[in-house]
Coordinates of C-alpha atoms in Angstrom, one line a residue:
Chain A
M5 CA -41.3 41.7 0.3
N6 CA -43.2 39.5 2.7
E7 CA -41.4 37.5 5.4
P8 CA -40.1 34.3 3.8
K9 CA -42.4 31.4 4.4
Q10 CA -40.7 28.6 6.3
A11 CA -43.5 26.1 5.6
L12 CA -41.6 24.7 2.7
L13 CA -38.4 23.9 4.6
S14 CA -40.0 22.8 7.8
A15 CA -43.0 20.8 6.6
D16 CA -43.1 17.5 4.8
L17 CA -42.9 18.0 1.1
K18 CA -46.2 17.4 -0.8
V19 CA -45.9 17.9 -4.5
I20 CA -48.3 18.5 -7.4
N21 CA -46.5 17.3 -10.6
I22 CA -47.5 19.0 -13.8
G23 CA -45.6 17.8 -16.8
L24 CA -42.9 15.1 -17.1
E25 CA -44.1 11.8 -15.5
L26 CA -40.4 10.9 -14.9
F27 CA -40.2 13.5 -12.1
A28 CA -43.4 12.2 -10.4
D29 CA -42.0 8.7 -10.6
S30 CA -38.7 9.9 -9.0
L31 CA -40.6 11.5 -6.1
A32 CA -42.8 8.4 -5.6
A33 CA -39.5 6.3 -5.5
Q34 CA -38.4 8.6 -2.7
A35 CA -41.7 8.1 -0.8
V36 CA -42.7 11.7 -1.3
D37 CA -46.4 12.5 -1.4
V38 CA -47.0 13.4 -5.0
V39 CA -50.2 13.7 -7.2
R40 CA -50.1 14.1 -10.9
V41 CA -52.0 16.5 -13.1
D42 CA -52.8 14.9 -16.5
W43 CA -51.6 18.0 -18.4
K44 CA -52.3 18.3 -22.0
P45 CA -51.8 21.4 -24.2
P46 CA -55.0 23.4 -24.8
L47 CA -56.9 22.5 -28.0
E48 CA -55.9 24.6 -31.0
L49 CA -59.0 26.4 -32.2
E50 CA -59.3 27.3 -35.8
P51 CA -59.0 31.2 -36.1
E52 CA -62.4 31.4 -37.6
L53 CA -64.0 29.4 -34.8
E54 CA -62.2 31.5 -32.3
R55 CA -63.7 34.7 -34.0
I56 CA -67.2 33.2 -33.8
L57 CA -66.7 32.4 -30.1
D58 CA -65.4 35.8 -29.4
D59 CA -68.5 37.3 -31.1
L60 CA -70.8 35.1 -29.1
L61 CA -69.2 35.8 -25.7
Chain B
M6 CA -31.1 18.5 -44.9
A7 CA -33.6 15.6 -45.4
K8 CA -32.2 12.1 -45.1
D9 CA -32.9 9.8 -48.0
I10 CA -34.7 6.6 -47.0
A11 CA -33.0 3.6 -48.6
K12 CA -35.0 2.1 -51.5
D13 CA -35.4 -1.3 -49.9
M14 CA -36.9 0.2 -46.7
T15 CA -40.5 1.1 -45.9
S16 CA -41.3 4.5 -44.4
R17 CA -44.5 4.9 -42.4
T18 CA -46.0 8.1 -40.9
T19 CA -49.0 8.0 -38.6
I20 CA -50.8 11.0 -37.1
R21 CA -52.7 10.6 -33.9
P22 CA -55.0 13.7 -33.5
H23 CA -55.2 15.3 -30.0
E24 CA -53.0 12.6 -28.4
Y25 CA -50.5 14.2 -26.0
H26 CA -47.5 12.5 -24.4
D27 CA -44.5 14.2 -22.7
S28 CA -41.2 14.3 -24.5
V29 CA -39.4 11.9 -22.2
R30 CA -42.1 9.3 -22.5
L31 CA -42.0 9.6 -26.3
M32 CA -38.2 9.3 -26.3
Q33 CA -38.4 6.2 -24.2
V34 CA -40.9 4.6 -26.6
S35 CA -38.7 5.6 -29.6
E36 CA -35.7 4.0 -27.9
Q37 CA -37.6 0.7 -27.4
L38 CA -38.8 0.6 -31.0
R39 CA -35.3 1.2 -32.4
K40 CA -34.1 -1.9 -30.6
L41 CA -36.5 -4.1 -32.6
D42 CA -35.0 -6.1 -35.4
A43 CA -35.1 -4.5 -38.8
V44 CA -36.4 -1.2 -37.5
D45 CA -34.0 1.4 -38.8
E46 CA -35.6 4.6 -37.4
A47 CA -38.5 5.3 -35.0
I48 CA -39.5 8.9 -34.1
L49 CA -42.4 9.9 -31.9
M50 CA -43.0 13.6 -31.5
M51 CA -45.7 16.1 -30.9
A52 CA -46.3 18.1 -34.1
T53 CA -44.8 21.4 -33.0
D54 CA -43.2 23.6 -35.7
N55 CA -39.7 22.8 -34.4
N56 CA -40.4 19.1 -34.3
K57 CA -41.7 19.2 -37.9
K58 CA -38.2 20.4 -38.9
L59 CA -36.6 17.6 -37.0
L60 CA -39.0 15.1 -38.6
A61 CA -38.2 16.5 -42.1
A62 CA -34.5 16.1 -41.4
A63 CA -35.1 12.5 -40.5
G64 CA -36.9 12.0 -43.8
F65 CA -40.5 12.4 -42.6
A66 CA -42.3 15.1 -44.5
G67 CA -45.5 15.7 -46.5
K68 CA -48.9 17.3 -46.3
E69 CA -50.1 15.1 -43.5
I70 CA -47.3 16.3 -41.2
A71 CA -47.5 19.9 -42.5
D72 CA -51.2 20.0 -41.6
A73 CA -50.8 18.4 -38.2
A74 CA -51.5 20.6 -35.1
R75 CA -49.1 20.9 -32.2
D76 CA -51.4 18.7 -30.0
D77 CA -51.2 15.9 -32.6
L78 CA -48.8 13.0 -32.2
V79 CA -46.6 12.0 -35.1
I80 CA -45.2 8.5 -35.3
G81 CA -42.5 8.0 -38.0
I82 CA -41.1 4.5 -38.6
V83 CA -38.5 3.3 -41.2
A84 CA -38.3 -0.5 -41.3
G85 CA -37.2 -3.4 -43.5
N86 CA -40.6 -4.1 -44.9
E87 CA -44.4 -3.3 -44.5
T88 CA -45.0 -6.1 -42.0
I89 CA -42.2 -5.0 -39.7
A90 CA -43.4 -1.3 -40.0
D91 CA -46.9 -2.4 -39.1
A92 CA -45.6 -4.4 -36.1
A93 CA -43.5 -1.5 -34.9
L94 CA -46.4 0.9 -35.1
A95 CA -48.6 -1.6 -33.2
K96 CA -45.9 -1.9 -30.6
A97 CA -45.7 1.9 -30.2
L98 CA -49.4 2.2 -29.6
E99 CA -49.3 -0.7 -27.1
L100 CA -46.5 1.0 -25.1
L101 CA -48.3 4.3 -25.1
R102 CA -51.6 2.7 -24.0
S103 CA -50.0 0.6 -21.2
Q104 CA -48.4 3.8 -19.8
A105 CA -51.6 5.7 -20.0
R106 CA -53.4 2.9 -18.1
R107 CA -50.7 2.8 -15.4
L108 CA -51.2 6.5 -14.8
Q109 CA -54.9 6.8 -15.1
A110 CA -55.7 5.7 -11.6
G111 CA -53.6 8.4 -9.9
E112 CA -54.1 11.4 -12.3
H113 CA -56.2 14.5 -12.0
R114 CA -57.6 16.7 -14.7
S115 CA -56.8 20.0 -13.1
L116 CA -54.7 21.7 -10.4
E117 CA -57.8 22.2 -8.3
T118 CA -58.8 18.6 -8.1
A119 CA -55.2 17.6 -7.5
M120 CA -55.0 20.0 -4.6
A121 CA -58.2 18.7 -3.2
A122 CA -56.8 15.2 -3.3
L123 CA -53.5 16.1 -1.6
Q124 CA -54.3 18.1 1.6
G125 CA -51.4 20.3 2.6
A126 CA -49.8 20.3 -0.9
N127 CA -47.0 22.9 -0.7
L128 CA -45.1 22.7 -4.0
A129 CA -45.9 22.5 -7.7
L130 CA -43.2 20.9 -9.9
I131 CA -43.9 22.2 -13.4
S132 CA -42.2 20.8 -16.5
V133 CA -44.7 21.5 -19.4
P134 CA -43.4 22.9 -22.7
G135 CA -42.1 26.5 -22.2
E136 CA -44.9 28.2 -24.1
Y137 CA -47.5 27.0 -21.5
A138 CA -45.2 27.2 -18.4
A139 CA -46.0 30.8 -17.4
E140 CA -49.7 30.2 -17.2
E141 CA -49.4 27.0 -15.1
T142 CA -46.9 28.7 -12.8
Q143 CA -49.2 31.7 -12.3
K144 CA -52.1 29.3 -11.4
A145 CA -49.9 27.4 -8.9
L146 CA -48.7 30.6 -7.2
E147 CA -52.3 32.0 -7.0
N148 CA -53.2 28.8 -5.3
G149 CA -50.6 29.4 -2.6
L150 CA -48.0 26.8 -3.8
H151 CA -44.3 27.3 -4.0
V152 CA -43.1 26.4 -7.5
M153 CA -40.2 24.6 -9.0
L154 CA -40.3 25.5 -12.7
F155 CA -38.2 23.1 -14.7
S156 CA -39.3 24.3 -18.1
D157 CA -37.1 26.6 -20.1
N158 CA -37.9 28.9 -23.1
V159 CA -40.0 31.2 -20.8
P160 CA -39.5 34.9 -21.8
I161 CA -37.4 36.9 -19.3
G162 CA -40.2 39.5 -18.9
E163 CA -42.6 36.7 -17.8
E164 CA -40.0 35.4 -15.3
A165 CA -39.7 38.9 -13.8
R166 CA -43.5 39.2 -13.5
L167 CA -43.9 35.7 -12.0
K168 CA -41.1 36.2 -9.5
Q169 CA -42.7 39.5 -8.4
L170 CA -46.0 37.7 -7.9
A171 CA -44.3 35.0 -5.9
D172 CA -42.7 37.7 -3.7
T173 CA -45.9 39.5 -3.0
R174 CA -47.4 36.1 -1.9
G175 CA -44.4 35.2 0.2
L176 CA -43.7 32.1 -2.0
L177 CA -40.5 30.7 -3.5
L178 CA -40.4 30.4 -7.3
M179 CA -37.4 28.2 -8.4
G180 CA -36.9 28.7 -12.1
P181 CA -37.7 28.9 -14.9
D182 CA -35.0 26.6 -16.2
C183 CA -34.4 25.2 -12.7
G184 CA -33.0 21.7 -13.1
T185 CA -32.2 20.8 -9.5
A186 CA -33.5 21.2 -6.0
I187 CA -33.3 19.2 -2.7
I188 CA -36.0 20.1 -0.2
N189 CA -36.0 18.3 3.2
G190 CA -33.9 15.5 1.7
C191 CA -36.1 15.0 -1.3
G192 CA -34.5 15.4 -4.7
L193 CA -36.6 17.3 -7.3
G194 CA -35.8 17.3 -11.0
F195 CA -32.2 16.2 -11.6
A196 CA -30.8 15.6 -8.1
N197 CA -28.4 13.2 -6.4
A198 CA -29.3 11.2 -3.4
V199 CA -27.0 12.8 -0.8
G200 CA -27.0 12.7 3.0
R201 CA -28.9 15.3 5.1
G202 CA -26.8 17.7 7.0
A203 CA -25.8 21.3 7.8
V204 CA -25.0 22.8 4.4
G205 CA -27.6 24.8 2.6
I206 CA -27.1 25.6 -1.1
V207 CA -28.7 28.3 -3.3
G208 CA -27.7 27.9 -6.9
A209 CA -28.5 29.4 -10.3
S210 CA -27.3 26.2 -11.9
G211 CA -28.6 22.7 -11.8
T212 CA -25.4 20.7 -12.3
G213 CA -23.5 23.2 -10.1
I214 CA -25.8 22.2 -7.2
Q215 CA -25.4 18.6 -8.1
E216 CA -21.6 18.7 -8.1
I217 CA -21.4 20.6 -4.8
S218 CA -23.9 18.3 -3.1
V219 CA -22.0 15.2 -4.3
Q220 CA -18.6 16.6 -3.3
L221 CA -20.0 17.4 0.2
H222 CA -21.5 13.9 0.4
R223 CA -18.1 12.4 -0.5
R224 CA -16.6 14.3 2.4
G225 CA -19.2 12.9 4.7
I226 CA -21.1 16.2 4.9
G227 CA -24.9 16.4 4.2
V228 CA -27.2 19.0 2.7
S229 CA -30.0 20.6 4.6
H230 CA -31.7 22.0 1.4
A231 CA -30.6 23.0 -2.1
I232 CA -32.7 25.8 -3.6
G233 CA -32.5 26.3 -7.3
T234 CA -33.1 29.8 -8.8
G235 CA -33.0 29.2 -12.5
G236 CA -30.1 30.4 -14.7
R237 CA -31.3 34.0 -15.3
D238 CA -32.1 34.9 -11.7
L239 CA -28.9 36.9 -11.2
K240 CA -29.5 39.0 -14.3
S241 CA -30.3 42.7 -13.7
A242 CA -33.8 42.2 -15.2
I243 CA -34.7 39.7 -12.5
G244 CA -32.5 41.1 -9.7
G245 CA -31.7 37.9 -7.9
R246 CA -35.2 37.6 -6.4
S247 CA -35.1 33.8 -5.9
M248 CA -31.5 33.8 -4.6
L249 CA -32.3 36.6 -2.1
R250 CA -35.3 34.7 -0.9
G251 CA -33.4 31.5 -0.7
I252 CA -30.7 33.1 1.5
D253 CA -33.4 34.4 3.8
M254 CA -35.0 31.0 4.0
L255 CA -31.7 29.2 4.8
A256 CA -30.6 31.9 7.3
A257 CA -33.8 31.2 9.2
D258 CA -33.6 27.4 8.9
A259 CA -32.4 25.7 12.1
A260 CA -30.8 22.8 10.2
T261 CA -28.6 25.0 8.1
E262 CA -25.2 26.1 9.6
V263 CA -23.3 27.1 6.5
L264 CA -24.6 28.4 3.1
V265 CA -23.1 27.9 -0.3
L266 CA -24.1 30.2 -3.2
T267 CA -23.3 29.3 -6.7
S268 CA -23.9 30.8 -10.1
K269 CA -22.1 31.8 -13.3
P270 CA -20.9 35.4 -13.1
P271 CA -23.9 37.5 -12.0
D272 CA -24.6 41.0 -13.4
E273 CA -22.7 43.5 -11.2
D274 CA -25.6 45.2 -9.5
V275 CA -27.2 41.9 -8.6
A276 CA -23.9 40.4 -7.3
E277 CA -23.6 43.4 -5.0
R278 CA -27.1 42.9 -3.6
V279 CA -26.6 39.2 -3.2
L280 CA -23.3 39.5 -1.4
D281 CA -24.7 42.2 0.9
K282 CA -27.5 39.9 1.8
A283 CA -25.2 37.0 2.3
A284 CA -22.7 39.0 4.5
G285 CA -25.6 40.0 6.7
C286 CA -27.4 36.7 7.0
G287 CA -25.7 35.7 10.3
K288 CA -24.2 32.4 9.0
P289 CA -20.9 31.7 7.2
V290 CA -21.3 31.7 3.5
V291 CA -19.2 30.3 0.7
V292 CA -19.6 32.0 -2.7
S293 CA -18.7 30.3 -5.9
F294 CA -19.5 32.6 -8.8
L295 CA -17.7 30.6 -11.4
G296 CA -15.4 32.9 -13.3
A297 CA -16.1 36.0 -11.3
G298 CA -13.9 36.9 -8.3
V299 CA -15.5 38.1 -5.1
E300 CA -14.1 41.4 -4.0
P301 CA -12.8 40.9 -0.4
G302 CA -13.7 44.4 0.7
A303 CA -17.3 44.3 -0.3
S304 CA -17.9 40.9 1.1
A305 CA -16.6 40.7 4.7
G306 CA -17.2 37.3 6.2
L307 CA -17.7 35.6 2.9
V308 CA -15.4 32.9 1.6
A309 CA -14.8 32.6 -2.2
A310 CA -14.2 29.4 -4.1
D311 CA -13.1 29.1 -7.7
T312 CA -14.6 25.7 -8.4
L313 CA -17.6 23.6 -7.3
S314 CA -15.4 21.1 -5.5
G315 CA -13.5 24.0 -4.0
A316 CA -16.8 25.3 -2.6
A317 CA -17.5 21.9 -1.0
L318 CA -14.0 22.0 0.6
E319 CA -14.5 25.6 1.9
A320 CA -17.9 24.6 3.4
A321 CA -16.3 21.6 5.0
K322 CA -13.6 23.8 6.5
L323 CA -16.2 26.2 7.9
L324 CA -17.9 23.3 9.6
R325 CA -14.5 22.7 11.2
R326 CA -14.4 19.2 10.1
E327 CA -11.3 19.5 7.9
Q328 CA -8.0 21.1 7.8
D329 CA -6.7 23.6 5.2
D330 CA -4.6 21.0 3.5
D331 CA -7.1 18.2 3.5
A332 CA -7.6 17.2 -0.1
G333 CA -10.5 14.9 0.6
P334 CA -11.1 12.5 -2.3
S335 CA -8.9 14.6 -4.7
R336 CA -5.6 13.6 -6.2
S337 CA -2.5 15.6 -5.4
D338 CA -0.8 17.8 -8.1
D339 CA 2.1 15.3 -8.2
E340 CA -0.2 12.3 -8.7
L341 CA -2.0 14.2 -11.5
R342 CA 1.3 15.1 -13.2
R343 CA 2.5 11.5 -13.1
L344 CA -0.8 10.3 -14.5
A345 CA -0.7 12.9 -17.3
E346 CA 3.0 12.0 -18.2
R347 CA 1.9 8.3 -18.5
E348 CA -1.0 9.1 -20.8
A349 CA 1.0 11.6 -22.9
R350 CA 3.7 9.0 -23.6
L351 CA 1.1 6.9 -25.3
L352 CA 0.1 9.7 -27.8
S353 CA 1.5 10.1 -31.3
P354 CA 3.0 13.4 -32.4
T355 CA -0.1 14.5 -34.3
Q356 CA -2.3 14.4 -31.2
S357 CA -2.3 17.8 -29.5
C358 CA -5.9 18.9 -28.7
L359 CA -8.8 18.0 -26.6
R360 CA -12.6 17.7 -27.1
G361 CA -15.0 17.9 -24.2
L362 CA -18.6 16.6 -24.5
Y363 CA -20.7 17.7 -21.6
T364 CA -24.3 16.9 -20.5
G365 CA -24.1 19.4 -17.6
G366 CA -23.9 23.1 -18.7
T367 CA -22.2 24.4 -15.5
L368 CA -19.8 21.4 -15.5
C369 CA -18.8 22.5 -19.1
H370 CA -18.4 26.1 -17.9
E371 CA -16.3 25.0 -14.9
A372 CA -14.1 22.8 -17.1
M373 CA -13.4 25.7 -19.5
L374 CA -12.3 27.9 -16.5
V375 CA -10.0 25.2 -15.3
L376 CA -8.5 24.5 -18.7
R377 CA -7.7 28.1 -19.4
D378 CA -4.7 27.8 -17.1
Y379 CA -3.3 24.9 -19.1
V380 CA -4.3 25.3 -22.7
G381 CA -5.7 28.9 -22.9
P382 CA -9.2 29.7 -24.1
V383 CA -11.3 26.9 -25.5
Y384 CA -13.8 26.9 -28.4
S385 CA -17.3 26.2 -27.4
N386 CA -21.0 26.8 -28.0
V387 CA -21.0 28.4 -24.5
A388 CA -17.4 29.9 -24.7
L389 CA -16.1 32.2 -22.0
E390 CA -14.6 34.5 -24.6
P391 CA -16.8 35.8 -27.4
D392 CA -14.0 35.2 -30.0
Y393 CA -14.1 31.5 -29.2
R394 CA -17.8 31.0 -29.5
L395 CA -18.9 28.4 -32.1
P396 CA -22.2 29.6 -33.6
D397 CA -22.9 26.1 -34.9
P398 CA -22.5 23.6 -32.0
S399 CA -21.8 20.8 -34.5
Q400 CA -18.5 22.6 -35.3
R401 CA -15.1 21.8 -33.6
R402 CA -11.8 23.6 -33.7
A403 CA -8.6 22.8 -31.9
N404 CA -9.6 22.6 -28.2
T405 CA -13.4 22.5 -28.1
L406 CA -15.9 21.8 -25.3
I407 CA -19.5 21.4 -26.2
D408 CA -22.5 21.7 -23.9
M409 CA -24.8 19.1 -25.3
G410 CA -27.6 20.4 -23.2
D411 CA -27.7 23.6 -25.3
D412 CA -31.2 24.5 -26.7
R413 CA -30.0 23.6 -30.2
F414 CA -29.7 19.9 -29.1
T415 CA -32.7 19.7 -26.9
Q416 CA -35.5 21.3 -28.9
G417 CA -38.0 18.5 -29.4
R418 CA -36.0 15.9 -27.6
A419 CA -35.1 15.1 -24.0
H420 CA -32.0 16.5 -22.3
P421 CA -28.7 14.5 -22.8
M422 CA -28.7 13.5 -19.1
I423 CA -31.9 11.5 -20.0
D424 CA -31.2 10.7 -23.7
P425 CA -27.5 10.1 -24.2
E426 CA -27.7 9.2 -27.9
Q427 CA -26.5 12.4 -29.5
R428 CA -23.4 12.7 -27.3
N429 CA -22.5 9.1 -27.9
R430 CA -22.7 9.5 -31.6
R431 CA -20.5 12.6 -31.5
L432 CA -17.9 10.9 -29.2
E433 CA -17.3 8.2 -31.8
N434 CA -16.8 10.8 -34.5
E435 CA -14.2 12.7 -32.4
A436 CA -12.0 9.6 -32.5
D437 CA -11.5 9.9 -36.2
D438 CA -9.8 13.3 -35.9
P439 CA -6.0 12.6 -35.9
G440 CA -5.4 15.8 -33.9
V441 CA -7.4 14.7 -30.9
A442 CA -5.4 13.5 -27.9
V443 CA -8.0 13.7 -25.1
V444 CA -11.8 13.4 -24.9
L445 CA -13.2 14.9 -21.7
L446 CA -16.6 13.8 -20.4
D447 CA -19.1 14.2 -17.5
L448 CA -21.5 11.6 -16.4
V449 CA -24.4 12.8 -14.2
L450 CA -26.3 10.3 -12.1
G451 CA -29.2 10.8 -9.7
Y452 CA -32.9 11.1 -9.9
G453 CA -34.1 12.2 -13.3
S454 CA -31.0 11.0 -15.2
H455 CA -30.9 8.0 -17.6
E456 CA -31.3 4.7 -15.7
D457 CA -27.9 3.2 -16.9
P458 CA -25.9 6.0 -18.6
A459 CA -22.5 4.4 -18.2
A460 CA -23.5 1.3 -20.2
T461 CA -24.3 3.2 -23.4
L462 CA -21.4 5.6 -22.8
A463 CA -18.9 2.8 -22.3
E464 CA -20.1 1.2 -25.6
S465 CA -19.3 4.5 -27.4
V466 CA -15.9 4.9 -25.6
R467 CA -15.0 1.4 -26.6
A468 CA -16.0 2.1 -30.2
A469 CA -14.1 5.5 -30.2
K470 CA -10.9 3.9 -28.8
A471 CA -11.1 1.1 -31.3
R472 CA -11.5 3.6 -34.2
A473 CA -8.4 5.5 -33.0
A474 CA -6.5 2.3 -32.5
D475 CA -7.3 1.2 -36.0
A476 CA -5.5 4.3 -37.2
G477 CA -2.6 3.6 -34.9
R478 CA -3.4 6.1 -32.2
H479 CA -4.1 6.0 -28.4
L480 CA -7.1 8.1 -27.4
A481 CA -7.1 9.3 -23.8
V482 CA -10.6 9.5 -22.3
I483 CA -11.0 11.4 -19.0
A484 CA -14.3 11.6 -17.1
S485 CA -15.8 12.4 -13.7
V486 CA -19.0 10.9 -12.4
C487 CA -21.3 13.2 -10.5
G488 CA -23.0 10.7 -8.3
T489 CA -23.3 8.9 -5.0
E490 CA -23.6 5.3 -3.8
R491 CA -27.2 6.1 -2.9
D492 CA -28.2 7.2 -6.4
P493 CA -30.6 4.8 -8.3
Q494 CA -28.0 4.0 -10.9
D495 CA -25.4 2.3 -8.6
L496 CA -22.3 4.5 -8.6
A497 CA -19.8 1.6 -8.3
R498 CA -21.2 -0.2 -11.3
Q499 CA -21.3 3.0 -13.3
E500 CA -17.7 3.8 -12.5
N501 CA -16.6 0.2 -13.2
L502 CA -18.3 0.2 -16.6
L503 CA -16.2 3.2 -17.5
T504 CA -12.8 2.2 -16.0
D505 CA -13.2 -1.2 -17.7
T506 CA -13.0 0.6 -21.1
G507 CA -9.9 2.4 -20.0
V508 CA -11.5 5.7 -19.0
L509 CA -9.5 7.7 -16.5
L510 CA -11.9 8.7 -13.7
A511 CA -11.3 11.9 -11.8
A512 CA -12.6 12.7 -8.3
S513 CA -14.4 15.8 -9.4
N514 CA -15.2 17.7 -12.6
A515 CA -12.5 20.3 -11.8
E516 CA -10.0 17.5 -11.3
A517 CA -11.0 16.0 -14.7
G518 CA -10.4 19.4 -16.3
R519 CA -7.0 19.7 -14.6
L520 CA -5.9 16.2 -15.7
A521 CA -7.1 16.8 -19.3
G522 CA -5.2 20.1 -19.4
L523 CA -2.1 18.5 -18.0
V524 CA -2.2 15.6 -20.6
V525 CA -2.6 18.1 -23.5
A526 CA 0.1 20.5 -22.1
T527 CA 2.5 17.6 -21.5
A528 CA 1.9 16.2 -25.0
A529 CA 2.6 19.7 -26.5
G530 CA 5.8 20.0 -24.4
R531 CA 7.0 16.7 -25.7
Q532 CA 6.4 17.8 -29.2
T533 CA 8.3 21.0 -28.7
R534 CA 11.2 19.1 -27.3
R535 CA 11.1 16.7 -30.3
S536 CA 11.1 19.4 -32.9

């Protein structure tokens, strides 16, 4: 195990929010630096299309 | 079972292909639509397999929904007529669009661009649906970020793999299923606004951390950091990796003078490793493994606490701010007994049992432990004894406590701390049971929770008490509020809303459990004397 990093506890918190907007809003309300990733689930490929892509790549 | 749509109503289903919104946002839009006149039902959900079942149960089914992909949005509306249904649909789209516009300015398409925009980013807060959570977490760790992983439904093998990855990179992974953390005074996920101070917490339970931090705050003691580990961290398969790392971090942290560890009972081998680490960390440590005693021999220098508020008291004593007998904000045994006597006198002879409806899983667990001393084992979907486990959480038997945050209630919808509707509905139904003497509740405030939870809860308490009164009964309702005056919801207002409806407020969740147990035991004693 590496030495535990102290950076998290001794530095200002800077957060990347991936998911519920509610949590990013709460951090912003506490004046925490936060940026949001516009997360969306990956597109569902039809199995056939997936097979064709696999063949091509 | 599918609900029948009344003949004079119009049901409307709309599919929005490849339109993703998070479950909390969709719940909030549903809530707003249901408030519209003549809108009977409004459901907005992503078309996952599980949500399709929920949609069918609400009366929305058909080929269109069956064919929808899980990244398609389904909007289902039942309204008085076609015009109202159209208007409600238009309103739903407008609410979703305005939210999207608000967010567009500050959003990034990928982790990489987000990191470029935030120099010195040090933590990723991840709350995507469980099936995608491991991939996002791995990416964040590989980019050198500590991670708080709120999502649940991550397989335990993935958890073990990710925690190993975090360890090799010297990073902290809190979670999966980590509801609460406080880092440098900032609340992450569900967290209360508490003062900063000298107590550092490492907890495998979100509401456990919340209750301890709130009880410390009420004693005038602040929190340096609260590190969540996720509920399975202390299983053998994970080995307590996050808790061990958390102890190391707090041991080295200059602001932390006393540590508090909390969890449900850990697996034995992990408990031993954690207690060894704690005993050797160089700072005093309070251990509250709810329901598991701490062997005095194996844990020299550690202080055990049976309850979450008890852990706060022990930490206060270690900081030498309080004497052994200082009850802090709690009521004395005599006061509790007098209060219980008074309530029990109002009950009728049929009323002999209690029902607890909890939004906080660990608060439910703690209440069952406390109640065991007064009423014996309690039935529950998360029972302490296997024989008392209710396989179907909609069941109830004699004394029953239900964790409304159980997966069965939250699949496809927001947690009851955000969306109180399911609990409120159940509370009103409990009042119709002539055997029920006491309803026991928690109310969790803080960042992440519903913006005004006591308002809707008070409405249901009032309705429940009225239904009992119509049948000639008094219904005792006992609650504790896990919150501080700094929380966004305004603690005093939340408490007043509840006491105005006749709710008895306890100073802690453990005290609420004691009071409820005393009322039921006193009522049973009176019945025995009568017969």
